[in-house]
Structures are given as C-alpha cells and as structure tokens.
Coordinates of C-alpha atoms in Angstrom, one line a residue:
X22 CA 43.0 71.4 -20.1
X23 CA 43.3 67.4 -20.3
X24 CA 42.9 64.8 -17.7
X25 CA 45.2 64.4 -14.9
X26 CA 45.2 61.3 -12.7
X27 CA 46.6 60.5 -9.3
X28 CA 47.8 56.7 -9.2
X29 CA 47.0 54.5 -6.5
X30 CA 44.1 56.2 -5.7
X31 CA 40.4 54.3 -5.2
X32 CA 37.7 57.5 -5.2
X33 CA 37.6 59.4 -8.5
X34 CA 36.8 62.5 -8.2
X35 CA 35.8 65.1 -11.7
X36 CA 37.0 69.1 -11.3
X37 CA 34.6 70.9 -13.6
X38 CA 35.2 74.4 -14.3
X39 CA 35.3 77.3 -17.3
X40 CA 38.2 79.3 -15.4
X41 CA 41.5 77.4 -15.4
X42 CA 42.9 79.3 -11.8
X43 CA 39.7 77.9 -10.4
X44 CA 40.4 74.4 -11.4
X45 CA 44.1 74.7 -10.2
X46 CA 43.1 76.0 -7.2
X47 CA 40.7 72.5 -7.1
X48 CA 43.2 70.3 -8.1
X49 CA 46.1 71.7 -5.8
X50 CA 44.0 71.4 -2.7
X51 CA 42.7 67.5 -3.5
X52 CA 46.0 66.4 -5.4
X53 CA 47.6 64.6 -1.8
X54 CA 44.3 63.4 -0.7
X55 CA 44.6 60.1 -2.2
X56 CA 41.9 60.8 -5.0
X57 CA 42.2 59.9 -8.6
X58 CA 41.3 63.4 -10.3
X59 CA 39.9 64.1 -13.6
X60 CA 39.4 67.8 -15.2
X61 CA 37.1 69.3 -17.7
X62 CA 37.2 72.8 -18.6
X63 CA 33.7 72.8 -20.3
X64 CA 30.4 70.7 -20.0
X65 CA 30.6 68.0 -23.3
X66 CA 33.9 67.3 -22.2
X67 CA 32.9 66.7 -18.1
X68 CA 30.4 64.5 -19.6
X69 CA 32.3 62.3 -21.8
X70 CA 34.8 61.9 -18.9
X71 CA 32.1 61.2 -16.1
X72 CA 30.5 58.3 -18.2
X73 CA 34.2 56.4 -18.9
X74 CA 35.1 56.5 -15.4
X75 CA 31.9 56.7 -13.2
X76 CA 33.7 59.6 -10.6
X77 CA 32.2 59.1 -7.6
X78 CA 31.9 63.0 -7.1
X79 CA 32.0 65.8 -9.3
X80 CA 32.9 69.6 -8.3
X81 CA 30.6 71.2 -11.2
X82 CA 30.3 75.1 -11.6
X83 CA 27.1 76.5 -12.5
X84 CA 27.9 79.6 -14.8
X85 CA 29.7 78.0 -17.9
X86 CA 29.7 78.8 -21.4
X87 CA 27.4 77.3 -24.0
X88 CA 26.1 74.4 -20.9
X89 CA 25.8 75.4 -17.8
X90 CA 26.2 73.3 -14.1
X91 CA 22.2 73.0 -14.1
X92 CA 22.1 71.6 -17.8
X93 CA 25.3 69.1 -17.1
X94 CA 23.4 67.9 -13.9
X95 CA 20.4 66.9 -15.4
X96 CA 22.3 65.4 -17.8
X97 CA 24.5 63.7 -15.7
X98 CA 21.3 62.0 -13.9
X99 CA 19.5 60.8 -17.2
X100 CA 22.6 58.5 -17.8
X101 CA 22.4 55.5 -15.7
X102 CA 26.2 55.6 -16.2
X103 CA 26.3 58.1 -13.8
X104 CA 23.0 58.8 -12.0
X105 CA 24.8 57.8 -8.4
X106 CA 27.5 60.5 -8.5
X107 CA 27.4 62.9 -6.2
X108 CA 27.1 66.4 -7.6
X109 CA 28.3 69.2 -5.5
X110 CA 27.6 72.6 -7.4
X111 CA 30.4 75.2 -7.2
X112 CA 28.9 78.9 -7.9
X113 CA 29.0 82.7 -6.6
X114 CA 25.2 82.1 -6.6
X115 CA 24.7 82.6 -3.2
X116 CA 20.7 82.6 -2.9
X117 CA 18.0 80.9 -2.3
X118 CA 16.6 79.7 -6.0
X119 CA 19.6 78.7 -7.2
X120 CA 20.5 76.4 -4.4
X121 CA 16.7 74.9 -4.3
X122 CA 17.2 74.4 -8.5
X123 CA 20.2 72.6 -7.9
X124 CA 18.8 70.2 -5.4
X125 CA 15.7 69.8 -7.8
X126 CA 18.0 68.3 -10.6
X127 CA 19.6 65.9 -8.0
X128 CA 22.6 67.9 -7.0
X129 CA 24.1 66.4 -3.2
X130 CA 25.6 69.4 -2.2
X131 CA 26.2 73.2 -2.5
X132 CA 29.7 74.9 -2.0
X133 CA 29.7 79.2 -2.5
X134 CA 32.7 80.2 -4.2
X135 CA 35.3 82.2 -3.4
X136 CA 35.6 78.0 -1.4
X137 CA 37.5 77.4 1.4
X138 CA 39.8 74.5 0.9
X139 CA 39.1 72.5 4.3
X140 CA 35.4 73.2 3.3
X141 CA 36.0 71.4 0.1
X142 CA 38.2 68.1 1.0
X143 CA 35.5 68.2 4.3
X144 CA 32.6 67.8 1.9
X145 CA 34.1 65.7 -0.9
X146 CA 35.6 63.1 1.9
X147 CA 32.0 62.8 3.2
X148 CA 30.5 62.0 -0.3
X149 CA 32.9 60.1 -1.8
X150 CA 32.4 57.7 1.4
X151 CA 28.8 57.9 1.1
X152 CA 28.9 57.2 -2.5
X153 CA 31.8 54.7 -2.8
X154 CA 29.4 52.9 0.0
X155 CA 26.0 53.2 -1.9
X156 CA 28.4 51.4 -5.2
X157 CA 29.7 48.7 -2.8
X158 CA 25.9 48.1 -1.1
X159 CA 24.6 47.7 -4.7
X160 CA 27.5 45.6 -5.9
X161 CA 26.4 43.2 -3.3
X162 CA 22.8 43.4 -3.7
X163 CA 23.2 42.9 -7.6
X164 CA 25.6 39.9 -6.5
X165 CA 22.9 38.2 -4.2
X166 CA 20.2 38.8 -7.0
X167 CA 22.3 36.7 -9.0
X168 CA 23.0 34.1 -6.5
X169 CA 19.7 33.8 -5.9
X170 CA 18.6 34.3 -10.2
X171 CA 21.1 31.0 -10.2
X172 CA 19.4 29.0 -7.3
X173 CA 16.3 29.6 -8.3
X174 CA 16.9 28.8 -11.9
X175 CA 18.7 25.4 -11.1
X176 CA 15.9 24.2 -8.3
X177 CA 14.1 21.4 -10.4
X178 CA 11.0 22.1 -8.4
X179 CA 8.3 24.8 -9.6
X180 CA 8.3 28.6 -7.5
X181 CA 5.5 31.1 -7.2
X182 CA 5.0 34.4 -6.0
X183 CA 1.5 34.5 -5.7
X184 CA -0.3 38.1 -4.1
X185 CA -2.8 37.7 -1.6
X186 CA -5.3 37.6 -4.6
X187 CA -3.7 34.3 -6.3
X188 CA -1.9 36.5 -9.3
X189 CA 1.8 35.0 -10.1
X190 CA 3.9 37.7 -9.8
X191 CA 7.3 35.5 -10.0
X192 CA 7.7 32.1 -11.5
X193 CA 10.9 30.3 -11.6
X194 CA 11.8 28.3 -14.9
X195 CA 11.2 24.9 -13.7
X196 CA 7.7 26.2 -13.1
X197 CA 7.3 26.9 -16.7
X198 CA 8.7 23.4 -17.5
X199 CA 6.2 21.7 -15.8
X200 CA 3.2 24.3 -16.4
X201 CA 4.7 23.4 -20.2
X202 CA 5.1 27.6 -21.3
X203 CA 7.6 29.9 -21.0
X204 CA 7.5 31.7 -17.8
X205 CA 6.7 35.3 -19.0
X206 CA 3.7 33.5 -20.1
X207 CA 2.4 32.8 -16.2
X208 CA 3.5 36.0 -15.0
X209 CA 0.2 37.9 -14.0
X210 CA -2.5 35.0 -14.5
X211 CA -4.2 33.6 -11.5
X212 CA -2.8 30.5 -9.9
X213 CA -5.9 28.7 -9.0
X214 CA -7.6 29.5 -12.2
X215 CA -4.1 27.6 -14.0
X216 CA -3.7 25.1 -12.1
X217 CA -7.2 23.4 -10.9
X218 CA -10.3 22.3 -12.9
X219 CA -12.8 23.3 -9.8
X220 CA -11.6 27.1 -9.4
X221 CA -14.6 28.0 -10.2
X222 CA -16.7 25.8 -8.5
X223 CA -15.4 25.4 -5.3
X224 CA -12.6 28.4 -5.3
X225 CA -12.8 27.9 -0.6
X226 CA -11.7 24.7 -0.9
X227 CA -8.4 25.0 -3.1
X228 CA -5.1 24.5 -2.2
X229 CA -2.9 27.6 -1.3
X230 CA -5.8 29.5 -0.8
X231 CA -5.5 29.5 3.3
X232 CA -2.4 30.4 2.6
X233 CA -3.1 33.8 0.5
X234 CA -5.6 34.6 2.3
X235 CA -5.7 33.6 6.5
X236 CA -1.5 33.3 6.2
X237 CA -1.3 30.0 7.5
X238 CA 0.9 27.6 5.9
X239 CA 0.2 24.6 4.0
X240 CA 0.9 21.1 1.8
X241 CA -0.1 18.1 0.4
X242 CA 0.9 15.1 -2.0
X243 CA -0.5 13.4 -4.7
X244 CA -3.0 16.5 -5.6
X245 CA -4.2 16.8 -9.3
X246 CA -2.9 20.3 -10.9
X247 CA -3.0 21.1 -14.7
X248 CA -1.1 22.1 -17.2
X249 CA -1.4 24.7 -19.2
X250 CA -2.5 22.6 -22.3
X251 CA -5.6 21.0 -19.9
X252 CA -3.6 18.2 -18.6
X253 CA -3.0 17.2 -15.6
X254 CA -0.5 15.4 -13.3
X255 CA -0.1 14.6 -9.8
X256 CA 2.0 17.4 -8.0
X257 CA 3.0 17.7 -4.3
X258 CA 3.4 21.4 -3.0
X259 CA 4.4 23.6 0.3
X260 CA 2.9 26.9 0.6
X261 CA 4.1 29.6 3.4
X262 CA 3.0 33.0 3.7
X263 CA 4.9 36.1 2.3
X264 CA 4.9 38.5 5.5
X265 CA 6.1 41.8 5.8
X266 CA 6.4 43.3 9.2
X267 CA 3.8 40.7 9.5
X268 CA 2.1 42.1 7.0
X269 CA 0.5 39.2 4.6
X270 CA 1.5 39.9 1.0
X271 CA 0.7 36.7 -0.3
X272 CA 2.2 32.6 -0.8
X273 CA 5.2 31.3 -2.3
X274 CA 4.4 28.1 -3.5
X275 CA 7.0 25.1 -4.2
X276 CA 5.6 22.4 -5.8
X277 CA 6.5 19.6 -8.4
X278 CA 5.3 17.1 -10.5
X279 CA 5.8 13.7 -8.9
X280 CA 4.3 11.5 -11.7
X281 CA 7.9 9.0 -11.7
X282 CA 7.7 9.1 -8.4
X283 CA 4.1 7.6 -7.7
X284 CA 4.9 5.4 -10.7
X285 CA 8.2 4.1 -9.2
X286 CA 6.6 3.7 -5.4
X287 CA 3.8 1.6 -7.1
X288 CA 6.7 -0.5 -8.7
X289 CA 8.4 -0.9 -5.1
X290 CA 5.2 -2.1 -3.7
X291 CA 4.7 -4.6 -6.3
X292 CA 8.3 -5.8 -5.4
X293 CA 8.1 -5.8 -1.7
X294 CA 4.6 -8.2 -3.1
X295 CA 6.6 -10.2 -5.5
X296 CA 9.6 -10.7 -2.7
X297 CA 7.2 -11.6 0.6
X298 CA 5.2 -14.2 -1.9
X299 CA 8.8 -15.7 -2.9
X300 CA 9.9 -15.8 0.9
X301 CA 6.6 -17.7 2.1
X302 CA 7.3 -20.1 -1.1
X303 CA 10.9 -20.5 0.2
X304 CA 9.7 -20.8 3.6
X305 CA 6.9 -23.2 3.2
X306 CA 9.5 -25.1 0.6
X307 CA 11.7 -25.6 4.1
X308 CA 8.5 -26.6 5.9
X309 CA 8.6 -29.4 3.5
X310 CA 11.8 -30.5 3.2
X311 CA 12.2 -30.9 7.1
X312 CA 9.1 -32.7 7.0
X313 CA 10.3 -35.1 4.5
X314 CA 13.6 -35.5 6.4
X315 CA 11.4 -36.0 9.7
X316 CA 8.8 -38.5 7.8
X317 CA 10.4 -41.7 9.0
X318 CA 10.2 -40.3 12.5
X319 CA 6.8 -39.2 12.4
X320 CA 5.8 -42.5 11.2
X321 CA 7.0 -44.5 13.6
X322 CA 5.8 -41.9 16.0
X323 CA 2.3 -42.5 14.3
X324 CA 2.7 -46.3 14.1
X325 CA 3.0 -46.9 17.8
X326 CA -0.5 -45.5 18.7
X327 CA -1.8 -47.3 15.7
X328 CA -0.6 -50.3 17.1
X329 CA -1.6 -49.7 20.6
X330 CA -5.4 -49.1 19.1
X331 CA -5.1 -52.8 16.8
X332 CA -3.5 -54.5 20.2
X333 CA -6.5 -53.3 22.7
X334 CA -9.0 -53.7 19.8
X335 CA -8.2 -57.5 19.6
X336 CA -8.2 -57.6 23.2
X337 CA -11.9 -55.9 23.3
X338 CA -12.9 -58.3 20.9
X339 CA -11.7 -61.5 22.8
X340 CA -13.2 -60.2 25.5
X341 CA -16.9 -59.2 24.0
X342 CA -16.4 -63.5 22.8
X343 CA -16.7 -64.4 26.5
X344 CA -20.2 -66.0 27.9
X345 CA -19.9 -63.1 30.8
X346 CA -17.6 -60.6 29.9
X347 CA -15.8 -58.4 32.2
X348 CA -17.7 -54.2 31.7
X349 CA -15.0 -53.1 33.5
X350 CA -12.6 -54.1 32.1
X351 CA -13.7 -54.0 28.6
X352 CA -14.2 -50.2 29.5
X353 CA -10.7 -49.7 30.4
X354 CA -9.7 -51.3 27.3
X355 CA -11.8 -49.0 25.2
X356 CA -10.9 -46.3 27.0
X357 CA -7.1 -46.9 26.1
X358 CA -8.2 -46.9 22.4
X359 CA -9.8 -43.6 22.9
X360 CA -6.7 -42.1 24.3
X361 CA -4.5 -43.8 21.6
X362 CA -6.5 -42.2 19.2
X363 CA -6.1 -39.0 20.2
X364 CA -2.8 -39.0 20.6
X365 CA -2.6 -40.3 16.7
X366 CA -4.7 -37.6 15.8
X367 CA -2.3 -35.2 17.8
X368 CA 0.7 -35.9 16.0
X369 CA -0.8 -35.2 12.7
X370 CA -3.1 -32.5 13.9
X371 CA 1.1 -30.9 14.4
X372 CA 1.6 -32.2 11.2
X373 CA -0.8 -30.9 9.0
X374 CA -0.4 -27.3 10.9
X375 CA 3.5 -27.2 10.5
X376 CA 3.0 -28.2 6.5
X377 CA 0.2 -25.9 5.7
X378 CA 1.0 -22.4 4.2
X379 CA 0.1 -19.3 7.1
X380 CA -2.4 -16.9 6.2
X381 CA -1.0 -13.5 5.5
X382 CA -0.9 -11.4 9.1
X383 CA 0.1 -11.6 12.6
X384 CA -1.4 -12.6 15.9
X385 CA -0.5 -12.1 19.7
X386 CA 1.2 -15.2 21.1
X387 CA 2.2 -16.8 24.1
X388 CA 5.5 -17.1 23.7
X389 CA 6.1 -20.8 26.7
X390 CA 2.8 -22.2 24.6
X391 CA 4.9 -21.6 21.3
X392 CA 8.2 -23.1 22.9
X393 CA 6.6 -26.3 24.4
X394 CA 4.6 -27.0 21.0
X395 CA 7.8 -26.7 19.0
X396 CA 9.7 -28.9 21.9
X397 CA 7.0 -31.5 21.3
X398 CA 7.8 -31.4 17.5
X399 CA 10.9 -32.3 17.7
X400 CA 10.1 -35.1 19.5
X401 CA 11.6 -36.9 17.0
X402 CA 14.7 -35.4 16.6
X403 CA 15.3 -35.6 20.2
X404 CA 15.6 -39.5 20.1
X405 CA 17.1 -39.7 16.7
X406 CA 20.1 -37.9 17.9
X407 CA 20.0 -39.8 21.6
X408 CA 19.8 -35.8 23.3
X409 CA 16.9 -33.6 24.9
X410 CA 15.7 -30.1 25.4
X411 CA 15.0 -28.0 28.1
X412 CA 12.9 -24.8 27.6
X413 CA 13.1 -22.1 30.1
X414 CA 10.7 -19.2 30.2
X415 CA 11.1 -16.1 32.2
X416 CA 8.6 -15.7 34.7
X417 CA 5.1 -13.2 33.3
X418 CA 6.9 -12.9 30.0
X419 CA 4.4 -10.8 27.8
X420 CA 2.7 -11.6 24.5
X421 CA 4.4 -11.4 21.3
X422 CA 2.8 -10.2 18.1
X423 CA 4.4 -12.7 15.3
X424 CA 2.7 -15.7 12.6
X425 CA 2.7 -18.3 15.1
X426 CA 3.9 -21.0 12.3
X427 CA 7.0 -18.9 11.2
X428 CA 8.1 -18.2 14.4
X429 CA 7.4 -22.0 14.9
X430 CA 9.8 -22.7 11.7
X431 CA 12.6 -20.6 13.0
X432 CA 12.6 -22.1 16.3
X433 CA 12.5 -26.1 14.7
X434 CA 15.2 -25.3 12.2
X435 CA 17.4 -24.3 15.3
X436 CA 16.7 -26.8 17.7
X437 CA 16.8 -29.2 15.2
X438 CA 20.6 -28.0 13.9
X439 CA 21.2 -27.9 18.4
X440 CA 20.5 -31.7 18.4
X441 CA 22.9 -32.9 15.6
X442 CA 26.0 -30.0 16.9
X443 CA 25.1 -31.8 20.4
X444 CA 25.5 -35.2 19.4
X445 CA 27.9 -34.5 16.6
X446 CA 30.3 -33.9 19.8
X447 CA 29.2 -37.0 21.5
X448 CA 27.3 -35.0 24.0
X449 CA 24.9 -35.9 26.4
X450 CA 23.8 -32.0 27.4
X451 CA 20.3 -31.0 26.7
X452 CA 20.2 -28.2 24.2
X453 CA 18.9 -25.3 26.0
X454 CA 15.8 -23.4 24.7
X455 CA 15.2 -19.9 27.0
X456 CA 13.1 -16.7 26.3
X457 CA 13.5 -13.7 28.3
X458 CA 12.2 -10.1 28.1
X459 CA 15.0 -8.0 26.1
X460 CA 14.2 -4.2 27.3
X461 CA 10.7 -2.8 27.5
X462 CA 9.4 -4.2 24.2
X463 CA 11.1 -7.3 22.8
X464 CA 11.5 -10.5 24.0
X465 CA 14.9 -12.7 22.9
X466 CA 14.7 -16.5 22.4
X467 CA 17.9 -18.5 22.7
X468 CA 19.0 -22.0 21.6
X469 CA 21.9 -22.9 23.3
X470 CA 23.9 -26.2 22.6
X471 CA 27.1 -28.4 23.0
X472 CA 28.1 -29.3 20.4
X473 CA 32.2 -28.3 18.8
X474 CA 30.8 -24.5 17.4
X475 CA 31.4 -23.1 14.0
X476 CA 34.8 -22.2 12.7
X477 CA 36.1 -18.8 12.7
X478 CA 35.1 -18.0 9.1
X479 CA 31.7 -19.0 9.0
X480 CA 30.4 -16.8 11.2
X481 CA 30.4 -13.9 8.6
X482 CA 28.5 -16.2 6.1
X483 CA 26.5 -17.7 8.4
X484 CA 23.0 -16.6 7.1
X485 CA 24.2 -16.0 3.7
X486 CA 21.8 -18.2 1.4
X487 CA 23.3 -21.5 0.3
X488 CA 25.9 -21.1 2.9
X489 CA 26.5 -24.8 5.1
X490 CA 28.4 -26.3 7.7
X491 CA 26.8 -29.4 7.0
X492 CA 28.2 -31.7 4.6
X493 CA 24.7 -32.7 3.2
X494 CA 23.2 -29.4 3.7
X495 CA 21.4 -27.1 1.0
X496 CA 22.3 -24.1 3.0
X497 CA 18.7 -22.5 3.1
X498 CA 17.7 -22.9 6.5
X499 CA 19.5 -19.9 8.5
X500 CA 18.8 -17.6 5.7
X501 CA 15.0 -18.6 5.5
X502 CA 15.1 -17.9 9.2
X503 CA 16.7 -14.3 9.2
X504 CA 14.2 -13.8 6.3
X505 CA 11.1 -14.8 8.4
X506 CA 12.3 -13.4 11.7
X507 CA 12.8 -10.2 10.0
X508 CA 9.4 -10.4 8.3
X509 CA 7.8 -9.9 12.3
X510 CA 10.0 -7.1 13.1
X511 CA 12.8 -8.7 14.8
X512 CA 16.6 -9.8 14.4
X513 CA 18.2 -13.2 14.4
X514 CA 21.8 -13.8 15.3
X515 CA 25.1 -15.7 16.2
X516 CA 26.9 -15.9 19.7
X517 CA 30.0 -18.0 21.0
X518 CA 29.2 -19.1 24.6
X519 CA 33.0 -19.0 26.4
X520 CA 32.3 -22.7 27.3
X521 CA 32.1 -23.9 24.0
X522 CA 29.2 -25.1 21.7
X523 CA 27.1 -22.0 19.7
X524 CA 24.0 -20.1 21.2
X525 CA 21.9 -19.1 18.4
X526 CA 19.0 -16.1 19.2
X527 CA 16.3 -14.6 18.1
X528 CA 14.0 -11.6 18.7
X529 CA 10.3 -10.8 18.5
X530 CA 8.2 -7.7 19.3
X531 CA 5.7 -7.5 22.3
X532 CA 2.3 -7.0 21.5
X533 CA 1.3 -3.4 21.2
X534 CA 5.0 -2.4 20.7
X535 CA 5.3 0.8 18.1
X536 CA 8.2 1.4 16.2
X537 CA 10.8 -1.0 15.3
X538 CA 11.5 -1.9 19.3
X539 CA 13.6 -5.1 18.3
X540 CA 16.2 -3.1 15.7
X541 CA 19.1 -2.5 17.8
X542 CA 21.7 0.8 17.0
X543 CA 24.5 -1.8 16.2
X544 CA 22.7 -5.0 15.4
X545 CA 25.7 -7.9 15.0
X546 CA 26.6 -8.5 11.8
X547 CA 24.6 -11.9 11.3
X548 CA 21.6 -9.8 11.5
X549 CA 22.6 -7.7 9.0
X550 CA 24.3 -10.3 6.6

C-alpha cells in the first residue's frame, strides 16, 4: 500500500500493519479525526516513513513478516529521529509477556486486536496530545538553551560553574579569552588552583571559596588572578551560590579583567590633579590681579598710619627736647604710635593673607568672622566708588567647612563688582551682604546691590570664562568663582531682585554635613553653566 495523507491536519499519525483489511479498518476509523495519516504494510517501509515525518504516534502490529512490532520498536527508539513517538502495539497477543516485552522496548501503549474503534481514536487522541506537548516543551527548552548559549556567549565578562569542590564544570567564552585558552581547555580543572598563586598555601583564605563551600555570597575588586600562561591581571568578581531546593551545588562566578579600567581611573585622578593645580593657579592669578588693581588704595590706606607714626614721632621728639618734659603726655603720644602701628601692620597682615596661595584642605569657619574680614578688605573699594556695605548674619548660624581664603576670594570679587553696579547707577544704597541657613545643612550668602542689572542675554553666559559686562574686564572673575565655590561643595548663582539691581549668591556646606547637602535637584542654570 502507499502513503495516504489527510491535509490540514497538525498530528501525524503512522498505520502499521501486514493485513491490508486491518489497515483499512485503521484508516477508516481515524480518516475524519483531523490526523495526517501515513501507512506501511511492512516494517523497512514504517521505518523509512517514521524517520521523514517524525509521526507523533504509530499503530504497530506485532506479528509481521520478516520484522516483527518488537524488532521495529526497538528500532524505532535507537533513532533519535524518532525516539519520542509514541508506540502503541496492535496484536491478538493477549498475555502477560508479550505486553511486559513491549513496554521493555519503550512501547506507550497496548491495544488487543479484534480493536474497538472508540478504543482506538480514545487512546491515539490522548498520546498524540501527550506527545505533540512533550515536542512543543522541548522546542521551547532547546529555544531558551539557545537564548541563553547567545547571552552567555556575547557577555564580555568571564562565567563559571564551579561544584562545591572548585572544579569548572561550565565556562563561558569570554572566560577563555581572558584565562587566554579555549574553553574546553578549563572545563574540569580547579578554579583556585588556575587562577591564584597561593592555592596551595593558603587555600581558606581564597576568594569564592565561602562561596563553594558555607553558600554565602561574595566580591571584590582589584584582586590579582592569573592566567593560564602564569600571568596575572587585576580582576574584579561576584560569586553567589548555586542552590537546589536549597541544596548548595556550588558558585557561579562573574568576573573580568579590569586592567583599562584601573589604568584609565589612575589617568582621571591625575586629571582631577592637573585641573585643581590649574584652578588654584587661576585663582591665586585673580588674587593678584585685584590686588594690583587695589594697590593704589591699599597704599594710601598704608600711608595714613605711616604718616600718623612720623607726625607723633616728631612730636615725641620735641617734647623729649624740653628742660621738663611732660610723661604724660609724652605717653599718650607714644601710645598713639603704638596703635598706628598696628593698624599698618593690620592692613598688610590682610594683605599678605589674601595674596598668599592656601594650603591644600578645608577648615570649619565662622561664617560673620569671614563676612566682616572681607567687608574690611574692601575698605578700599567702598570709598573709591563713594558707597558702603552692610553685612547681615542670621542669628546662631552654624559653622561652615570651606578654605577660608577662597571663600574670602568669592565673596571680594562680588562685593567688589556690587560697588561699581551701585555707583555705576549713581546710587547711594549700601550693597547688601547677608548669610542665612539654607535647609538643614547649607548656608547661602547673598550680595545684593543697586546698581542697573545685567541684560537679558547675559545671564546664560554669565559664568562662562572670558565672559564681561565690563568694558575693561578680562571676564575671569565669575568663572574663578563658580570654579572655587564648587571646589567646597557648594553652588554659586544669578538672581533678579523685582526692584531692580542683581543679587548674586552663593552656598557653602555646614560642618559635619555628608553628602552633597548644597547640590540642589534643579540647581539654576548659572550654577550649572
């Protein structure tokens, strides 16, 4: 007989008998089922149809010519072609052995002939589910093995299998990249006798063995591992138990070679070096330059106690001339040159410790202290542009933790620019100088003046470098001051008071303050500039 097939059907199911009625008999009760049937009248010819179409169950009779069931069965099962089919043996045999033979060569089922037909579609419905389930099960499980083949493979980062023992029993390739062998090559050694020079010496003490051996889980960076050659690298890894039913089987261990990394984090560091010695050049290069344009200030602020002293001097000399001189007053003149003295010595004493370059790290500061030194350096500036300054503190303001001569920079450099906007307006208003507490753990300090403001597009470039309003100005002063202000942890920006003029701010962190407390969610876009 040849093949028959049913169209549109999905389950395939193979008729196998010597005795054509029977096969008709098989064929007319499945033929409406839906099933796509094959026929074979003889066992070379079931087999050569059941391994080109895979049937998902085959009706086989036992007592053939020349092959019988038990020999096409067996047969059947050595192919992996078509080891899943179901097998349902068709046979007058009715006892016992022949049954328990048929089971032993990996028949599913059993049907006594003369059949019954709802016996058959019964029992050929059940395993054609069963079977056409098992296919679609291992469809997905071969799919997922691949997806996971394909993550695994593409994941630049080495994976082991380790047993509980330390033997690799999986390794991904990018393990055998970095080990520097293929990966069939690691398969069965030990990890810690691959991998670290002190296996043997200290074997407690290596990494991933916690995790092999007590199940707890594990990492660390910039270890020394070897290659497979004897050299070594420095690696980071993660190790976490393999559990089943909480059963320890072992690690799997991720790690990867990091030698770039280190190398390009050293780099960084040598920048973040290069760029904070550049920015205390810059800023002690400001320091200068507003001390040259303050000189002429400072030395008539100088002069006057220097005259005082030469004025009182003559005068104690004139005096000491006398036949009978008068001690008291001769003391109250000397006593005037003492305090003129001091007060010389003052005004360079805040000279020499604006110009001189800060030693590298912070210290706690008192904020009003701070304020009120700066307000006495600009002294000068104050009467050069006919204006003054009024600092207001808030009331138990805490501590700051800054370098007192940067901060002391920043503030200058505003008041300073306060003065000329003031009296570039004609002004008489005191710029205003306030620090308050800004939250739990920064404080803000303010520079408020009167002067005409800033025009609409310069507040974008504001404290972009070599950016002025000023027709004479080098435009490094606001960016020096966002750079220093964001060296101590805070932010510096740019506000238009509704009454006119520009408020400048800055903000510092309170001593003992973790984190970044002065970095705000949506910091204004001067800060950020």
């Amino acid at each position: 007989m040849t093949e028959a097939v049913c169209e549109n059907s999905e389950v395939t199911v193979l008729l196998v008998d010597d005795n054509p009625q029977n096969l008709k008999v098989l064929y007319e009760t499945l033929k409406d089922k839906g099933y796509r049937l094959l026929i074979a009248n003889e066992g070379e010819k079931a087999l050569d149809l059941a391994h080109r179409h895979q049937p998902e169950v085959i009706l086989l009779d036992i007592m053939m010519p020349e092959m019988d069931g038990y020999e096409v069965c067996q047969r059947l099962k050595a192919d992996p072609q078509t080891a899943d089919c179901a097998v349902v043996f068709l046979s007058a045999l009715d006892d016992l052995q022949a049954k328990v033979k048929g089971f032993n060569l990996g028949g599913a089922d059993y049907i006594s002939k003369p059949f019954q037909s709802q016996e058959v579609i019964a029992r050929v419905k059940t395993h054609a589910r069963v079977i056409r389930l098992e296919r679609e099960l291992q469809a997905r499980n071969r799919e997922l093995q691949g997806d996971q083949a394909r993550i695994l493979n593409s994941i630049s980062e080495g994976i082991y299998g380790l047993d509980e023992n330390g033997v690799i029993e999986f390794a991904n390739p990018a393990a055998g990249q970095i080990a520097g062998v293929p990966v069939d090559e690691l398969i069965g050694r030990n990890f810690f006798d691959t991998h670290f020079a002190t296996a043997s010496d200290n074997p407690d003490g290596l990494p991933v063995q916690m995790t092999c051996r007590q199940g707890e889980a594990e990492g660390q960076r910039d270890i020394r591992m070897l290659r497979m050659d004897g050299s070594g690298f420095p690696a980071e890894y993660r190790a976490t138990p393999k559990l089943d039913n909480d059963e320890l089987h072992g690690a799997v261990v991720v790690f990867r070679d990091i030698t770039a990394e280190l190398e390009s984090e050293r780099e960084l560091q040598e920048a973040r070096e290069l760029v904070q010695e550049q920015r205390d050049q810059l800023a002690h290069t400001s320091r200068l330059t507003t001390m040259g344009e303050m000189a002429a200030g400072f030395a008539h602020e100088v002069n006057q106690p220097l005259t005082a002293i030469t004025n009182y001097a003559r005068v104690a000399k004139r005096m000491m001339g006398k036949e009978s001189p008068d001690h008291s007053l001769l003391q109250e003149t000397l006593d005037k040159i003492e305090a003129q003295s001091h007060r010389a010595s003052e005004i360079i004493r805040r000279i020499r410790r604006f110009m001189k370059k800060p030693a590298t790290g912070k210290e706690v500061l008192s904020v009003p202290a701070l304020l009120e030194d700066t307000r006495q350096f600009a002294e000068v500036d104050m009467r050069n542009n006919e204006g003054g300054i009024e600092v207001t503190v808030d009331e138990n303001l805490p501590e700051v933790m800054a370098d007192p001569i940067q901060v002391q920079q920043v503030a200058l450099n505003l008041i300073r620019n306060a003065l000329e906007a003031t009296r570039s307006a004609d002004s008489s208003v005191p710029v205003e100088v306030t620090a308050r507490l800004a939250g739990n753990s920064c404080v803000r300090v303010e520079v408020r003046d009167h002067g005409v403001g800033l025009p609409e597009e310069a507040e974008e470039k504001l404290f972009h470098p070599f950016y002025t309003t000023k027709d004479e100005g080098m435009g490094i002063g606001l960016a020096t001051c966002r750079s220093l202000i964001q060296a101590q942890g805070g932010e510096i920006g740019f506000e238009r008071p509704e009454d006119g003029g520009a408020r400048f701010f800055f903000t510092l962190p309170v001593a003992g303050a973790e984190g970044e407390p002065c970095k705000a969610p949506d910091s204004t876009r001067e800060s950020e500039s």
